[in-house]
Amino acid sequence: MPTKIDIPRKSIYRLSIYQRCLHRLRENQVDTVSSAALAKAAGVKSTQLRKDLAYFGQLGTRGLGYNVDALSTTIGDVLGQNKLQPVILVGVGNLGSALLHYGGFRKEGFEIAAAFDLNPRKLPNIKVPVLNMSEAAAFISRHHVKMAILTVPANNAQSATNDLVQYGIQAILNFSPTVLDVPEHVVVNSVDLAVELENLSYFIR
Amino acid sequence: MPTKIDIPRKSIYRLSIYQRCLHRLRENQVDTVSSAALAKAAGVKSTQLRKDLAYFGQLGTRGLGYNVDALSTTIGDVLGQNKLQPVILVGVGNLGSALLHYGGFRKEGFEIAAAFDLNPRKLPNIKVPVLNMSEAAAFISRHHVKMAILTVPANNAQSATNDLVQYGIQAILNFSPTVLDVPEHVVVNSVDLAVELENLSYFIR
DNA sequence: AATTGTGAATTGATTCACAGCT
DNA sequence: AGCTGTGAATCAATTCACAATT
């Protein structure tokens, strides 16, 4: 198996999409699927799907296709999905509290273990504890948290990031409209809503 | 000027990032910037920045750099940022209402003109009207809306999309965890929170 | 007969290297 | 002297074409 480092990031993204489609197939009691059919559902070319899967070994059967259950398990392993991963959320503003209300993460193997804010206030109908930023260091090390969702205002984003990294966070899903500067070993994925809209607005007529 | 079609999508994304950095420079009364400095702020290589900008003509001065104001205006034009673009939001659940509360769009040239839901209910502290889906067709054509933010549950996403496209929507920012099938002339950008987390989880240790 | 897995070809994006301005 | 703009070179991702397998 090749080391993680030389599998393209885009392939990993697509793996998640394939996984979604596989779940749907499983719900429909389908137990075998061809690369052509799965690729269609995922919106990619079948050769691309096969190339993506080939990074992880020979997962299909020639002449037949892929076993839905087996493939889904393998992808789950690759993505580290098969054990519940604790995540913290930093910055409980509008977007932050919306994400706390959004239950969809657990189904995908993530649990928001706690939320942090400089001014924590109890949120109605939420069982996730909202703690003061000063408690983050202890919480992260006690619960072995490696991932954080960052929903603080742009001007706090870099300093919050520096803190999180120092406390041991290794991956950040960043919603602040800023380019974060992090050490080599930390991964950042940024979701920038304004950038996405701007990008669309370029492509419309 | 080359046609839109052959400028890489990634360049357009980066244009938005450059624009952010330019705004910041302008706030600090900087009026000229070199490709090296701007690239550093945006987290890219200076040659890449110059290649990106070169698609739109000769925007800099050799030996000197780029004029901050002028470059910012040009990028604004390219991105269609310089006039307020009306956007509708479809699906007023947790995420949808969070985005309605999030004021950051207007600053970037977008205005959420209305929100739609199958069961509209008035939201406190929000001036954006929340209307019934059945009113979407009329609203879109009356206000010449071309862009929609889609925050409906996965199982409604495709059918909502079909409706929107039929009513004349040309660009969709999709937050539903689904691959949307749209006609050629419609652009979709998807933001899939679970996929982003999964992707990070692959890269940690 | 069907469908995977993969080397080779192609297409696309990034980076280099330097000529051309100011 | 400094910095942009860009053709050429490199690197990466996608797609093709077909041999291998069931």
PDB file of C-alpha atoms in Angstrom, chain B residues 16 51 62 76 89 120-121 159 164 191 200:
ATOM      1  CA  SER B  16     -11.534  35.984  -4.248  1.00  0.00           C
ATOM      2  CA  LYS B  51      -0.443  33.866 -13.954  1.00  0.00           C
ATOM      3  CA  ARG B  62       6.969  46.250 -14.111  1.00  0.00           C
ATOM      4  CA  GLY B  76     -14.393  43.095  -8.355  1.00  0.00           C
ATOM      5  CA  LEU B  89     -32.101  30.844   0.322  1.00  0.00           C
ATOM      6  CA  PRO B 120     -42.404  29.076   6.414  1.00  0.00           C
ATOM      7  CA  ARG B 121     -42.402  30.593   9.863  1.00  0.00           C
ATOM      8  CA  SER B 159     -36.487  18.034  -6.565  1.00  0.00           C
ATOM      9  CA  LEU B 164     -35.294  26.259  -9.042  1.00  0.00           C
ATOM     10  CA  VAL B 191     -20.206  22.484   0.480  1.00  0.00           C
ATOM     11  CA  LEU B 200      -9.482  15.845   7.551  1.00  0.00           C
TER      12      LEU B 200
END
